[in-house]
Coordinates of C-alpha atoms and ligand atoms in Angstrom, one line a residue:
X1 CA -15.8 -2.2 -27.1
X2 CA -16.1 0.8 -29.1
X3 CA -19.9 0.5 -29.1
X4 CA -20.1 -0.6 -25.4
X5 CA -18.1 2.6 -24.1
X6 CA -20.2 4.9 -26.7
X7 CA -23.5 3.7 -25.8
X8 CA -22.7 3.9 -21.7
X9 CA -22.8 7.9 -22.4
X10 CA -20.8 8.3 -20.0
X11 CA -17.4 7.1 -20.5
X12 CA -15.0 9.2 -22.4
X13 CA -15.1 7.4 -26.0
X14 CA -11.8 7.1 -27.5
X15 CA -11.4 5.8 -31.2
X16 CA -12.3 3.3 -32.7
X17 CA -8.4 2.6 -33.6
X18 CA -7.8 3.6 -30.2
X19 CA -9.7 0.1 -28.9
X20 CA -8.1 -1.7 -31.8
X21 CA -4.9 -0.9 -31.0
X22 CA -5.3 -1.8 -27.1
X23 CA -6.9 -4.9 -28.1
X24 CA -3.6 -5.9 -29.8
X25 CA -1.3 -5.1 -27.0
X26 CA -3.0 -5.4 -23.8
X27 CA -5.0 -7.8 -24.4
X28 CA -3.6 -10.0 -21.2
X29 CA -5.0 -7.5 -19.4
X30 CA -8.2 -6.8 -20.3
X31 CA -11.4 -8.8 -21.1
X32 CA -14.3 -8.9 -22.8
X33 CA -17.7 -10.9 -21.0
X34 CA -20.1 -12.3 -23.9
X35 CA -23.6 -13.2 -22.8
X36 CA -24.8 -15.9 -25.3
X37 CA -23.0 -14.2 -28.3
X38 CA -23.3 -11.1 -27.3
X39 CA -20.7 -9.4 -26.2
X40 CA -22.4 -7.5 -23.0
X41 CA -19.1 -5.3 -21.0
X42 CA -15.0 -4.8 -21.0
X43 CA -12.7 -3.8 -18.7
X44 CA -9.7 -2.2 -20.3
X45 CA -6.3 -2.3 -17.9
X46 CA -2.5 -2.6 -18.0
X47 CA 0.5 -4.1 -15.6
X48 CA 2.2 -0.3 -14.8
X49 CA 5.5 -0.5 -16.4
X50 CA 7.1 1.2 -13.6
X51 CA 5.0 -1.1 -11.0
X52 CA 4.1 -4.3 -12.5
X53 CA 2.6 -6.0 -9.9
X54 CA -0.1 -2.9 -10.5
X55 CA -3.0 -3.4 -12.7
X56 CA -4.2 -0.2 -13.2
X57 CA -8.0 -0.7 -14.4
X58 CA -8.7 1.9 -17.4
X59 CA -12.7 1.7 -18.3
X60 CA -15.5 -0.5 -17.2
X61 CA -18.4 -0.4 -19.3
X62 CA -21.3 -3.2 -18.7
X63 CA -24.5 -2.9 -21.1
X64 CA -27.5 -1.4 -19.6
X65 CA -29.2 -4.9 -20.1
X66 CA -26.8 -7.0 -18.2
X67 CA -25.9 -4.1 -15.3
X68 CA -26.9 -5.5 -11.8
X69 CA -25.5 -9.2 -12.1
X70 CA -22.0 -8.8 -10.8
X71 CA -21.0 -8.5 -14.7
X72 CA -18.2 -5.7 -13.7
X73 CA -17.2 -7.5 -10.7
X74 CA -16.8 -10.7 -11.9
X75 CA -14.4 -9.0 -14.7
X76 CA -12.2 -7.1 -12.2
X77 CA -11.8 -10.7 -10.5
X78 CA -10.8 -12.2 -13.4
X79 CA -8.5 -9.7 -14.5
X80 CA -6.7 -10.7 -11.1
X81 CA -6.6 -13.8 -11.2
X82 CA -5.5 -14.0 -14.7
X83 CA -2.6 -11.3 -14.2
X84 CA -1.8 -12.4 -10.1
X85 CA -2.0 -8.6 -9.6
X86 CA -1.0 -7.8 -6.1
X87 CA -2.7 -4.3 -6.3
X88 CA -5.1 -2.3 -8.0
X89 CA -5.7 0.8 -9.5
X90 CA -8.1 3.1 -11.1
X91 CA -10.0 6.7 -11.6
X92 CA -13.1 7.7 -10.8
X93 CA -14.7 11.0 -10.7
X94 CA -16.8 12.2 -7.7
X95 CA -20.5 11.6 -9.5
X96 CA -19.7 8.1 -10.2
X97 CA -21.5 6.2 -7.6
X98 CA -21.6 2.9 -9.1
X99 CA -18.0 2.8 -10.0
X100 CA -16.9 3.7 -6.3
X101 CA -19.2 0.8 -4.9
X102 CA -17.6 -1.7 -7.7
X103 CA -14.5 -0.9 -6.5
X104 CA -14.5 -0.7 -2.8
X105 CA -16.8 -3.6 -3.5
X106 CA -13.9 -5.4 -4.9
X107 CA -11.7 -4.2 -2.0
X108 CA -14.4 -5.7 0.5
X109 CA -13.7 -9.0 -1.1
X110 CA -10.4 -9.0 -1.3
X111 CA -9.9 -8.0 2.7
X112 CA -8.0 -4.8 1.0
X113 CA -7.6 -1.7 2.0
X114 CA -8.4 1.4 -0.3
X115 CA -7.4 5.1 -0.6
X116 CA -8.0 7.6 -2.5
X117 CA -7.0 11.0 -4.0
X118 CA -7.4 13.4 -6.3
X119 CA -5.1 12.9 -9.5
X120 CA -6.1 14.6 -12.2
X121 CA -7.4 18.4 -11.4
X122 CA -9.1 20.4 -13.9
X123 CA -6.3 22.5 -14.4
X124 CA -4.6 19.4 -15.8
X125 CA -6.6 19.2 -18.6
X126 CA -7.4 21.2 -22.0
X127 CA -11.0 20.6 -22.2
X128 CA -12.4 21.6 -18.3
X129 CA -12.3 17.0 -17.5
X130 CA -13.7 16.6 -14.0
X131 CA -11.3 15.5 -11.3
X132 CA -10.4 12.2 -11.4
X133 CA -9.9 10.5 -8.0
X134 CA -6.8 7.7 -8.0
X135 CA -8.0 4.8 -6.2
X136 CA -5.4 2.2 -4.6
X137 CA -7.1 -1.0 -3.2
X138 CA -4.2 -3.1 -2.0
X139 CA -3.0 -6.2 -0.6
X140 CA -5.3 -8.2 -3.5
X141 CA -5.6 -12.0 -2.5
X142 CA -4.2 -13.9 -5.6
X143 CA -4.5 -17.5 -6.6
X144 CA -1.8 -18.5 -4.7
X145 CA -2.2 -16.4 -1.6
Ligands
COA201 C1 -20.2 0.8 -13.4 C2 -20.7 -0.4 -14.2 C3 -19.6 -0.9 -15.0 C4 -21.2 -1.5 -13.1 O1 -21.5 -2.6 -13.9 P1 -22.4 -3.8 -13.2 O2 -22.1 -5.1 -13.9 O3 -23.8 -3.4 -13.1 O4 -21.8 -3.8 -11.7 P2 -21.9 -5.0 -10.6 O5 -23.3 -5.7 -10.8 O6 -20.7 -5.8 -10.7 O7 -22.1 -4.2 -9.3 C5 -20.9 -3.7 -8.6 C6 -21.3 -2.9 -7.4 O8 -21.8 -1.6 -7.9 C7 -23.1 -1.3 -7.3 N1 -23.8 -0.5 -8.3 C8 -24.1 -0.9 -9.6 N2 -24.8 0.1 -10.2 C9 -24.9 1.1 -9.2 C10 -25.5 2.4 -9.2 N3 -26.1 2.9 -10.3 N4 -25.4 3.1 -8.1 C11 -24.8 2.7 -7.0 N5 -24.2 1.4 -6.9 C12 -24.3 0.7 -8.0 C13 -23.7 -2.7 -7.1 O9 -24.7 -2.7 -6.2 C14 -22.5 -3.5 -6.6 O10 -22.2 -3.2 -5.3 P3 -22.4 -4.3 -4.1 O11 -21.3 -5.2 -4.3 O12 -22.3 -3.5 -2.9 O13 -23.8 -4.8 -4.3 C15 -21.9 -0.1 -15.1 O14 -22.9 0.6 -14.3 C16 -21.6 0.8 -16.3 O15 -21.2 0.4 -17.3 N6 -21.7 2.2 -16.1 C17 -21.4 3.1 -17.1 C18 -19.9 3.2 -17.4 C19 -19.1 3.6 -16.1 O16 -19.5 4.5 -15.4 N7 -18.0 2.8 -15.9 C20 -17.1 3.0 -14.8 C21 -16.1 4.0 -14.9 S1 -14.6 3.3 -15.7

C-alpha cells in the first residue's frame, strides 16, 4: 500500500508503519484488489466512531496500469457491502477530477444524494495543504435495502 500511494504521486504518503499499523486495525474496512498476484489499488477507510453507520473513505490509490476498469469503484462497493455502511464519506481537493467523478459516480449508483464543503482550509494546516472538500453521499443502498 505503501508503494501504491508513493508511486500515485499524488497522494500524501504516510509511513510505511503508518499502513502497517492501519492494516492491523482497520482492516474490516479497507481492501486491497490483486490483479493476478499483483496487488494493483487500496482503499483505506474507517466506521466514524462517533457515527458508525459512516464509512469515511481515507485514500484511493489504483495503479496506473489497471486505472480505467472500474478498479476504484468496484472497491468502494465492496467496502459497502462488506461494512452495510448507510453513508459515505471522504475528502477531496478541488484539482482532483477523477476522484470527484469516482465518487459522485458512486452516488449515481447508489440513487444517493451528495454534498459537499470545504473542511480543511489552509489555515488549518502547518505545511500550506490545499483545501480539502468533505464529501457526504447518503442514503447508500445496502445488501439488505
Ligand atoms: C482516482 C483513482 C483511484 C481512480 O481509479 P480507477 O480505478 O481508474 O477509477 P474507476 O475506473 O473506478 O473510475 C471511476 C470514475 O472516475 C472517472 N475517472 C477516472 N480517471 C479520471 C480522470 N483522470 N479524470 C476524470 N475522470 C476520471 C471514470 O471515468 C469513472 O467515472 P464514470 O463512472 O463516470 O465513468 C486513480 O485515478 C488514482 O489512483 N489516482 C491517484 C490517486 C488519487 O488521486 N486518489 C484519490 C484521492 S483519495
Amino acid at each position: 500500500m505503501w508503494t501504491l500511494a508513493r508511486d500515485t504521486e499524488v497522494l500524501d504518503l504516510n509511513s510505511s508503519y503508518a499502513y502497517l499499523l492501519w492494516c492491523r486495525d482497520f482492516a474490516a474496512t479497507s481492501v486491497i484488489a490483486e490483479v493476478g498476484d499483483e496487488p494493483a489499488g487500496f482503499v483505506t477507510g474507517y466506521l466514524r466512531p462517533e457515527a458508525p453507520d459512516t464509512l469515511m473513505i481515507w485514500q484511493v490509490a489504483v495503479s496506473a496500469q489497471f486505472r480505467g476498469q472500474r478498479l476504484a469503484g468496484t472497491m468502494l462497493d465492496e467496502l459497502v457491502r462488506r461494512t452495510g455502511a448507510t453513508r459515505m464519506e471522504t475528502t477531496i481537493t478541488d484539482d482532483n477530477a477523477a476522484s470527484h467523478r469516482l465518487f459522485t459516480g458512486l452516488a449515481d449508483r447508489h440513487g444517493a444524494d451528495w454534498r459537499r464543503a470545504a473542511l480543511f482550509t489552509p489555515e488549518h494546516y502547518p505545511d500550506g495543504h490545499d483545501t480539502e472538500y468533505l464529501y457526504e453521499i447518503a442514503p447508500l443502498r445496502t445488501a439488505a435495502a
